[in-house]
Short mmCIF file of C-alpha atoms in Angstrom, two decimals:
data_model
loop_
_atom_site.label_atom_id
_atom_site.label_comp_id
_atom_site.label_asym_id
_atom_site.label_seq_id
_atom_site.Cartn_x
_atom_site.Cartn_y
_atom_site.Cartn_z
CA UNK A 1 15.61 -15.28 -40.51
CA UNK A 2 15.94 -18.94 -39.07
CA UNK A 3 18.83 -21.09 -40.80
CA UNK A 4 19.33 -24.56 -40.06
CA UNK A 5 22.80 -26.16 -40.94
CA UNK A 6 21.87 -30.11 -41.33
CA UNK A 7 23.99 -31.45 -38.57
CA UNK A 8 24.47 -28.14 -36.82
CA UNK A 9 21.57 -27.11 -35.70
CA UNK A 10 19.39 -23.62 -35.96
CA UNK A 11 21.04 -20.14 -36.70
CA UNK A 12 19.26 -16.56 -36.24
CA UNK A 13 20.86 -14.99 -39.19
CA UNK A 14 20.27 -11.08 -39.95
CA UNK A 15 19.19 -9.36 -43.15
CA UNK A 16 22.00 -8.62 -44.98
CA UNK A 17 23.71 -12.42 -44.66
CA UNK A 18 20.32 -13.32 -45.68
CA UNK A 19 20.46 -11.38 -48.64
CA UNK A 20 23.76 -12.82 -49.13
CA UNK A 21 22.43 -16.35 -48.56
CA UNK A 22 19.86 -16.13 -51.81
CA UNK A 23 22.45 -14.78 -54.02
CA UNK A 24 24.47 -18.40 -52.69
CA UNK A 25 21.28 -20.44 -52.88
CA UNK A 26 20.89 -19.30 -56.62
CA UNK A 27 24.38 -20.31 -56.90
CA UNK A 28 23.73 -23.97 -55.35
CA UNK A 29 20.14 -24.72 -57.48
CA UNK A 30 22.28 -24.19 -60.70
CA UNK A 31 25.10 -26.31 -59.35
CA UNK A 32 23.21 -28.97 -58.21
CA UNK A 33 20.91 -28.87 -61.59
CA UNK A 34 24.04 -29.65 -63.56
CA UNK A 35 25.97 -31.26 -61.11
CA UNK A 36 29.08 -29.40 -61.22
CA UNK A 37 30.48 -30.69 -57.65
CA UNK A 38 33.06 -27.95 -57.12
CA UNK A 39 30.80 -25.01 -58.12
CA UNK A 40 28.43 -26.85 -55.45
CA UNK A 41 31.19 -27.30 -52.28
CA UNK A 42 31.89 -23.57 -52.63
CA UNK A 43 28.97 -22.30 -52.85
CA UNK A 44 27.59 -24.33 -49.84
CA UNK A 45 31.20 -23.75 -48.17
CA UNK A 46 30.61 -20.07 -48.71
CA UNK A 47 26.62 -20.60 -47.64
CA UNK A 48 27.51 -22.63 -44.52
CA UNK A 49 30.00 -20.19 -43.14
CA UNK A 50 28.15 -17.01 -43.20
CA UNK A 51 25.91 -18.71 -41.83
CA UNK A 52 28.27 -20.33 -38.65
CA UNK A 53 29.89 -16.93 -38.51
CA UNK A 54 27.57 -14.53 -38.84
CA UNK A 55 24.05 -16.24 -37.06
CA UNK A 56 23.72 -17.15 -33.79
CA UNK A 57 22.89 -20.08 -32.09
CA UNK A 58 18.91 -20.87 -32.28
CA UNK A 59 18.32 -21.76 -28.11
CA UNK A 60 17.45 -25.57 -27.23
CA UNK A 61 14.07 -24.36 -25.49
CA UNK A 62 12.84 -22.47 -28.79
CA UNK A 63 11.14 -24.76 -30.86
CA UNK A 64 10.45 -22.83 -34.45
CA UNK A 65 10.84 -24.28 -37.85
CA UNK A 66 13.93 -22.93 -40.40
CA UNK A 67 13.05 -20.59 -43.02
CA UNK A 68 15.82 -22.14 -44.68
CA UNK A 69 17.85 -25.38 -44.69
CA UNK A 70 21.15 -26.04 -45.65
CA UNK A 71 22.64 -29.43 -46.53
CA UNK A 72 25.50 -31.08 -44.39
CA UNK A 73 28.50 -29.15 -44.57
CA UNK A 74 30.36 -32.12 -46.37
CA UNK A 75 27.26 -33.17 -48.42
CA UNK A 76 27.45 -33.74 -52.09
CA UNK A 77 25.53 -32.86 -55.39
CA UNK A 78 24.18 -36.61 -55.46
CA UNK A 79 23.10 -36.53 -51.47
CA UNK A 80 21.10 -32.99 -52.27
CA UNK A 81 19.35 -34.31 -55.61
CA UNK A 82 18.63 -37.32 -53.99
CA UNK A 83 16.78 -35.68 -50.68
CA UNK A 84 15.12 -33.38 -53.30
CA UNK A 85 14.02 -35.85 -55.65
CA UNK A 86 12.25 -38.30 -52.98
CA UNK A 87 11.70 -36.23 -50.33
CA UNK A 88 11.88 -38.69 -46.97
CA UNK A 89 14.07 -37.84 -43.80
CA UNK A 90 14.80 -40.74 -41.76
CA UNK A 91 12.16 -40.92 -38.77
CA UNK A 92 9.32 -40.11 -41.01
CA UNK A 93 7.37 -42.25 -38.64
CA UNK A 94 8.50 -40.72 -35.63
CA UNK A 95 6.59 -38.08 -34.03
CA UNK A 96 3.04 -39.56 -34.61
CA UNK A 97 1.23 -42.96 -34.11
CA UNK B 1 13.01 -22.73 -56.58
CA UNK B 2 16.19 -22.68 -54.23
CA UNK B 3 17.80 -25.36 -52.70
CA UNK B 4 17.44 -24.33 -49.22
CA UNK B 5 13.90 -23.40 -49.25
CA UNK B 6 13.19 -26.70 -51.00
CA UNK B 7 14.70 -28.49 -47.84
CA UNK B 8 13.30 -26.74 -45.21
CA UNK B 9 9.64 -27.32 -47.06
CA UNK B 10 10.54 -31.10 -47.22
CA UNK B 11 10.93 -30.70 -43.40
CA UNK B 12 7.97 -28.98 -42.98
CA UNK B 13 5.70 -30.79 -44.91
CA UNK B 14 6.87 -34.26 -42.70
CA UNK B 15 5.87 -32.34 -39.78
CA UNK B 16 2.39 -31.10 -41.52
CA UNK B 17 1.43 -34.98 -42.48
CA UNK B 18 2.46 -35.98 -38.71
CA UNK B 19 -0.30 -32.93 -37.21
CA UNK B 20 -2.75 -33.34 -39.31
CA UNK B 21 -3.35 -36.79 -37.59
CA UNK B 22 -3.27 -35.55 -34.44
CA UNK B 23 -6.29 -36.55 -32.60
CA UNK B 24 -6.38 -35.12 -28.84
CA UNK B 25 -3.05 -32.89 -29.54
CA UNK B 26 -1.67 -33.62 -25.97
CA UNK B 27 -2.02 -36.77 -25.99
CA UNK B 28 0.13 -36.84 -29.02
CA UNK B 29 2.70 -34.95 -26.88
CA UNK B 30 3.43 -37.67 -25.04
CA UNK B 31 3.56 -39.98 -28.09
CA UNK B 32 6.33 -37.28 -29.70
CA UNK B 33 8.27 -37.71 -26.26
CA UNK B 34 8.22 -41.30 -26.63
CA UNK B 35 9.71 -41.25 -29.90
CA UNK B 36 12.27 -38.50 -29.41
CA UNK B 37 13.65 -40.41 -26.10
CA UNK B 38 14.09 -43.76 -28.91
CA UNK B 39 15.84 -41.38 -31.13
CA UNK B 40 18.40 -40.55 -28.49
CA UNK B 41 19.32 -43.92 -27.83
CA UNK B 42 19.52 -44.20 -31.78
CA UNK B 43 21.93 -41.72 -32.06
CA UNK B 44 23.81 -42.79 -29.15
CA UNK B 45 24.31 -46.28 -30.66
CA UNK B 46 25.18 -44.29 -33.81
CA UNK B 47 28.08 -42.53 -32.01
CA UNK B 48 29.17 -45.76 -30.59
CA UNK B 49 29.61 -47.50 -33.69
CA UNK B 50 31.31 -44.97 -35.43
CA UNK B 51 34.11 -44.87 -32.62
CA UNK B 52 34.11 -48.70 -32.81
CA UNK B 53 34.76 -48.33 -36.77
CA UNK B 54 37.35 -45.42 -36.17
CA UNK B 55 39.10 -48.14 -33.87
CA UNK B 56 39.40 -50.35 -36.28
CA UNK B 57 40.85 -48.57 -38.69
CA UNK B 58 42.84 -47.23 -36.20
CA UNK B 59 44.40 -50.62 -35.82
CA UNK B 60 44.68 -51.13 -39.00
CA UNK B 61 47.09 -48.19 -39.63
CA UNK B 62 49.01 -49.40 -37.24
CA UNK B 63 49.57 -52.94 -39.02
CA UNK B 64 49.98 -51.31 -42.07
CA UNK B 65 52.99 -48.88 -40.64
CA UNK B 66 54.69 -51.50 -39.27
CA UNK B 67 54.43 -53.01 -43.00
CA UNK B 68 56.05 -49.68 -44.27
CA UNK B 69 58.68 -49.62 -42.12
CA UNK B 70 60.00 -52.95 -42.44
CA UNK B 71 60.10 -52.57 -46.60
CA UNK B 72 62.13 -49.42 -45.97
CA UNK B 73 64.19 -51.31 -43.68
CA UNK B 74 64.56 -54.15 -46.34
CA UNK B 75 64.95 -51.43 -49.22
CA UNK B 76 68.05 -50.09 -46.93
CA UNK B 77 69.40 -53.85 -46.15
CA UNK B 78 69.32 -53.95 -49.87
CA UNK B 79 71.12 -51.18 -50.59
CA UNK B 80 73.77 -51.42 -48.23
CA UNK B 81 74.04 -54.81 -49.84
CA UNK B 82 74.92 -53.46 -53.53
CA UNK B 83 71.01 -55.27 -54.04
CA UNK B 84 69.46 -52.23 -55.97
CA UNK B 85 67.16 -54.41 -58.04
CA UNK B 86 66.06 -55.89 -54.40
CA UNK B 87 65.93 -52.46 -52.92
CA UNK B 88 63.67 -51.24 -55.73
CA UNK B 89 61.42 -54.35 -55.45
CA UNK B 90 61.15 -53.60 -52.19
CA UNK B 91 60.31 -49.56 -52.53
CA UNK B 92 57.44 -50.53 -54.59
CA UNK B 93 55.92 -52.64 -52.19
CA UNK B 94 56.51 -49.96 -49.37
CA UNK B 95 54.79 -47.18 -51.79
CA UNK B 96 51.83 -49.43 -52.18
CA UNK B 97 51.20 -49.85 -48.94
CA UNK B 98 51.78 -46.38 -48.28
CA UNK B 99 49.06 -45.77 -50.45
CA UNK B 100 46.81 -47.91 -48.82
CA UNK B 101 48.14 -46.26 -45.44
CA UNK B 102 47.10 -43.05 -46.89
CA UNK B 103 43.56 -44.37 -47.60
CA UNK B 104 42.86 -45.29 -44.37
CA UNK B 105 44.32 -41.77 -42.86
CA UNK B 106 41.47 -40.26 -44.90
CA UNK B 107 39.27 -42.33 -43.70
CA UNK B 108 39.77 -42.65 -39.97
CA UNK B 109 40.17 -38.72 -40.27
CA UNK B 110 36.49 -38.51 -41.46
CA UNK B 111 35.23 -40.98 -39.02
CA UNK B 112 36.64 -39.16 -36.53
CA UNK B 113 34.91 -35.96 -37.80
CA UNK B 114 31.40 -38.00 -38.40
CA UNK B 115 31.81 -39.02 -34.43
CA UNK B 116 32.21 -35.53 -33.28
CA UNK B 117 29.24 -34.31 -35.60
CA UNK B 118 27.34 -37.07 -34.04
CA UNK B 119 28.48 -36.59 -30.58
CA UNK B 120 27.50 -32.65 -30.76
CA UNK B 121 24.05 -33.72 -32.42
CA UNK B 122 23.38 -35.90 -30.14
CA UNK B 123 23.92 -33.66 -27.28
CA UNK B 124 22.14 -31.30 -29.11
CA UNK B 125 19.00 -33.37 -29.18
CA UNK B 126 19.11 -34.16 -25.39
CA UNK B 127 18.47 -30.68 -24.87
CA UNK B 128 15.86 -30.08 -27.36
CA UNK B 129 14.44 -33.59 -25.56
CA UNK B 130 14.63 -31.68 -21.91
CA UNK B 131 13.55 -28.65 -22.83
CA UNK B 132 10.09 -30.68 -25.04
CA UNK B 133 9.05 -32.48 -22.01
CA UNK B 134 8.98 -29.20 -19.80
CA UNK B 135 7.24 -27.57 -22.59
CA UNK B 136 4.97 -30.73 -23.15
CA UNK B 137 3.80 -30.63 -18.98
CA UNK B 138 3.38 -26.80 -19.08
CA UNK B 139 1.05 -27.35 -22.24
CA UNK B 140 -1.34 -30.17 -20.61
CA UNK B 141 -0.98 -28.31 -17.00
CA UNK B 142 -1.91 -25.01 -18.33
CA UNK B 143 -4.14 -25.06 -21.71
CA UNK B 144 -7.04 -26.64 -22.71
CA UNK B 145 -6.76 -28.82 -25.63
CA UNK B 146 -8.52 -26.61 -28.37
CA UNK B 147 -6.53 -24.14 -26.63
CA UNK B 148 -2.99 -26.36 -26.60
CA UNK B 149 -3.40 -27.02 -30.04
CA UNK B 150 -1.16 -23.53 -31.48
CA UNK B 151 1.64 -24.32 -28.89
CA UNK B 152 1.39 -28.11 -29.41
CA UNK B 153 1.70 -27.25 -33.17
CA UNK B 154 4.72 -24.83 -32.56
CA UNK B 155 6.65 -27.25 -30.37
CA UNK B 156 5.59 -30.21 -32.59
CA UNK B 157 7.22 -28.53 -35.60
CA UNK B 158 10.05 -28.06 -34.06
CA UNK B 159 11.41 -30.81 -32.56
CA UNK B 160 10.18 -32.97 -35.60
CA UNK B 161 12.63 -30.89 -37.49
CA UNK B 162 15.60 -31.57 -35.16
CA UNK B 163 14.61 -35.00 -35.27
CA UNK B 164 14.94 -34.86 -39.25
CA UNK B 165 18.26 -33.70 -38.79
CA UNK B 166 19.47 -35.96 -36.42
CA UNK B 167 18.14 -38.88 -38.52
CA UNK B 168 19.92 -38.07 -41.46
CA UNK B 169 22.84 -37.36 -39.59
CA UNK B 170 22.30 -41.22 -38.38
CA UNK B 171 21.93 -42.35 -41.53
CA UNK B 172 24.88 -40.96 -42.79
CA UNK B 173 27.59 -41.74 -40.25
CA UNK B 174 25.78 -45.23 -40.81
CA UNK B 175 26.47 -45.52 -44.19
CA UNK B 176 29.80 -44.56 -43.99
CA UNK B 177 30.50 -46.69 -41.26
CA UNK B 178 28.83 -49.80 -42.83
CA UNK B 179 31.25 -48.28 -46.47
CA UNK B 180 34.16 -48.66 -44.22
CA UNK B 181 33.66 -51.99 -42.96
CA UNK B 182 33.33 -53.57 -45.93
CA UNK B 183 36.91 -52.10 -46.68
CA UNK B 184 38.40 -52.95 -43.12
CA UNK B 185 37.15 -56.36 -43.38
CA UNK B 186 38.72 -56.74 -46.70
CA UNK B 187 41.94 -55.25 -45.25
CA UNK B 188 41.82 -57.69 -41.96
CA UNK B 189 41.61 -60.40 -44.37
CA UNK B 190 44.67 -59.30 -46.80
CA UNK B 191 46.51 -58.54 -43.89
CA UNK B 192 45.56 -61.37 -41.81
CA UNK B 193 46.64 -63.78 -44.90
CA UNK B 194 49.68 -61.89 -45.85
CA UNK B 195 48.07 -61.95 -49.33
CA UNK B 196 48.55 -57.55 -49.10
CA UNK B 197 52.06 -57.86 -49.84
CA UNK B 198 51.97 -60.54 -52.80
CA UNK B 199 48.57 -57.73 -53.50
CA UNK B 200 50.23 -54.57 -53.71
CA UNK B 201 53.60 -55.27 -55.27
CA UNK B 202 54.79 -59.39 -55.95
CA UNK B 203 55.84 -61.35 -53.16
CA UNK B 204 57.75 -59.48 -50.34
CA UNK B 205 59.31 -62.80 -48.91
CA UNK B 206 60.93 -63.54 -52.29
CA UNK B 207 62.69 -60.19 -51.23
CA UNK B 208 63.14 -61.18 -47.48
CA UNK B 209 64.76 -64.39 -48.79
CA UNK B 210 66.60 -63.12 -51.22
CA UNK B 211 67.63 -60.70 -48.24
CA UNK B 212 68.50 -63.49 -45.83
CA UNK B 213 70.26 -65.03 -48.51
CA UNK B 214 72.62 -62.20 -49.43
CA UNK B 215 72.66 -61.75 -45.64
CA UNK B 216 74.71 -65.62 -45.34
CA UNK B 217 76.37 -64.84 -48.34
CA UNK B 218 78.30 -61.70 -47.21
CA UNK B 219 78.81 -63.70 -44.05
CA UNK B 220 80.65 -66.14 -45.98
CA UNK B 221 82.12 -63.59 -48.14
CA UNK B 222 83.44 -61.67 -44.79
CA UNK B 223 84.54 -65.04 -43.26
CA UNK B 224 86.87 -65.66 -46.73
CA UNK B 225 87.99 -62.06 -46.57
CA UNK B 226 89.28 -62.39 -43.19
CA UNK B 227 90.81 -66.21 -43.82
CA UNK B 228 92.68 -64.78 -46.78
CA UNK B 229 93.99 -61.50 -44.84
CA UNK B 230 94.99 -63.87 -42.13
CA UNK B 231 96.48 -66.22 -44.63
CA UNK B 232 98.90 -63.37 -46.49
CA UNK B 233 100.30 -63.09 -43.25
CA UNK B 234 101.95 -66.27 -43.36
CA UNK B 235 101.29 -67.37 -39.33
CA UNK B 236 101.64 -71.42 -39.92
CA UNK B 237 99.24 -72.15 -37.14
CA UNK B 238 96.44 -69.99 -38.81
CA UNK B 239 96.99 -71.60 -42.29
CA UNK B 240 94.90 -74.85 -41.46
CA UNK B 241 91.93 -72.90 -41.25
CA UNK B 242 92.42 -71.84 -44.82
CA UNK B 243 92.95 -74.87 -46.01
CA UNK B 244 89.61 -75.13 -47.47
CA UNK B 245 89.73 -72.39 -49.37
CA UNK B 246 91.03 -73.00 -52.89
CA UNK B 247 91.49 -69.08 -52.85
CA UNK B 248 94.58 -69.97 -51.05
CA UNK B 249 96.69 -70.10 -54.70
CA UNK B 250 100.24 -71.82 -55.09
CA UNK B 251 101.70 -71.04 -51.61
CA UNK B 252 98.40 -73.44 -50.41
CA UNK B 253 101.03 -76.59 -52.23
CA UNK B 254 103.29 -76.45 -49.52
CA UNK B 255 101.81 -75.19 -46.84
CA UNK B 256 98.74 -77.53 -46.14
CA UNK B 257 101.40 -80.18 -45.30
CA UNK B 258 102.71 -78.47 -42.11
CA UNK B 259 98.99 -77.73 -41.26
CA UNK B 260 97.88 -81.41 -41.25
CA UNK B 261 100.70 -82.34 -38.73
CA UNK B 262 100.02 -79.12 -36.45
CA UNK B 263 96.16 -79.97 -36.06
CA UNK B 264 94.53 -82.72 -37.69
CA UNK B 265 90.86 -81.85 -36.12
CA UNK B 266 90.14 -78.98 -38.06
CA UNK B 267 90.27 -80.45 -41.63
CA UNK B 268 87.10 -82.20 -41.60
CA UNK B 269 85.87 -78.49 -41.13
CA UNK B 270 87.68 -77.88 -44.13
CA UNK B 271 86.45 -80.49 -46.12
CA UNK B 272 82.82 -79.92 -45.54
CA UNK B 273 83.37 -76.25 -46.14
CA UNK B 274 84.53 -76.75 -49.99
#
């Protein structure tokens, strides 16, 4: 499975850090849904370093898309809802006339 | 539904509205290229500004240590002059401006961390960049475009995700940086005025004065000391130079006399001493 790390690029992680991943990502939709901020940083600190230690690096000439995507590594519960609520990335516009 | 799979869809579906635009797919290529070289020199500028902020602040702690360290150095002053109300007044203003010192570690600490970020994403992106335009020319070289259209797709996708990425990762370090200069400009501006002082903790030259004042007074009260010591031991010559000390006492009745007559020019001194 494909991870991306916002700000860190693409990770090739393997099935059982996946596995480990949805059990985290449960963890980070119910801290985000009632915005308990420290139940969120360690469950995206947990998330981000499984990923960083147990993926490897996606290479620069493979172009694929992430299965999934975690926030930045320093994000908070606000910066999450609000990229989930209104969904726009910065450069929208860029890529297509 | 998770968090991560409701990111990676948000990515997705930008890169879904871009294709499904797409006229003659490699012409679009070169478009994409276009736009991906623009977002380099984006996020170079980004990187740039951020080290110009960290800079700032850099300077900033700087001004504000010196600030510390000369409070201490009153506080001590203080001390060593029996002053402990002084040297108190003064320990407050030093731990305010320690606080703000402490601020500003905190936050040059995570500009410094939202330049590297930056940096590495930015080389990141140059790569992605170089390795889309070799994909881009082997695409028009070698496929026809109905035929171009699954690998444009592919490529498309993925360097519009990057590009996400990187663009939040803009729009981040630019918030913060634009957060920051609001607060170093505010700083400057204390700092510049010498307002932070009379800010953080009363007026610190009330306690520089108060300082300098003690500092004349012990002078003075040294300069007595010594008169006096050289006084009790009775040496007529050195007696004149007492003379305008009332401290002198009842041995002063008789003794000024022989002092006039031994030298006259220092009793003006005297007088305008008392």
């Amino acid at each position: 499975m494909i991870v991306r790390i916002l700000g860190e690029g693409q990770f090739q992680v393997g099935d059982e850090a996946a596995a480990k991943l949805t059990t985290l990502d449960a963890e980070l939709d119910a801290a985000v849904e009632k915005q308990d901020e420290s139940a969120f940083r360690a469950a995206l600190g947990a998330a981000v370093n499984l990923v960083r230690e147990s993926g490897t690096s996606v290479p620069d000439d493979t172009f694929t898309t992430a299965d999934y995507i975690l926030p930045f590594s320093d994000a908070t519960v606000a910066e999450v809802r609000k990229l989930l609520a209104d969904g726009s990335i910065p450069g929208d516009s860029i890529g297509l006339p | 539904m998770s968090v991560m799979k409701r990111v990676s869809l948000i990515f997705r579906a930008k890169a879904n509205k871009a294709l499904d635009r797409m006229e003659d797919p490699r012409e679009t290529l070169d478009y994409s290229y276009q736009q991906q070289v623009e977002m380099l020199t984006r996020v170079r500028r980004g990187v740039a500004d951020v080290a110009t902020s960290r800079k700032r602040v850099e300077l900033q702690m700087n001004s504000l240590q010196k600030e510390v360290n000369r409070r201490d150095g009153q506080a001590r002053d203080a001390l060593s002059k029996g002053r402990e109300d002084l040297a108190r007044a003064a320990l407050q203003n030093k731990a305010g401006l320690q606080g703000q010192l402490n601020d500003l570690q905190g936050q040059y600490a995570s500009l410094q961390e939202q330049e590297e970020k930056l940096t590495l994403a930015s080389q990141r992106l140059q790569s992605k960049v170089d390795a889309f335009r070799t994909r881009k020319e082997t695409i028009k070289a070698t496929y026809t475009a109905a035929e171009a259209q699954t690998r444009i797709n592919e490529a498309f996708s993925g360097i519009s995700e990057e590009m996400g990425d990187v663009g939040l990762a803009i729009q981040r370090a630019e918030d913060k940086t634009a957060q920051m200069q609001a607060r170093a400009g505010a700083i400057d501006e204390l700092l510049a005025s010498g307002a932070l002082e009379d800010h953080v903790s009363g007026p610190q030259d009330a306690i520089q004065a108060e300082l300098d004042k003690l500092g004349a007074g012990n002078e003075i009260e040294s300069e007595l000391a010594r008169m006096k010591g050289e006084l009790s031991a009775g040496a007529p010559l050195q007696i004149e130079s007492n003379g305008n000390k009332e401290s002198s006492g009842s041995e002063a009745t008789t003794k000024p006399e022989s002092a006039e007559t031994g030298q006259g020019a220092d009793r003006p001194q005297a007088g305008e001493g008392s």
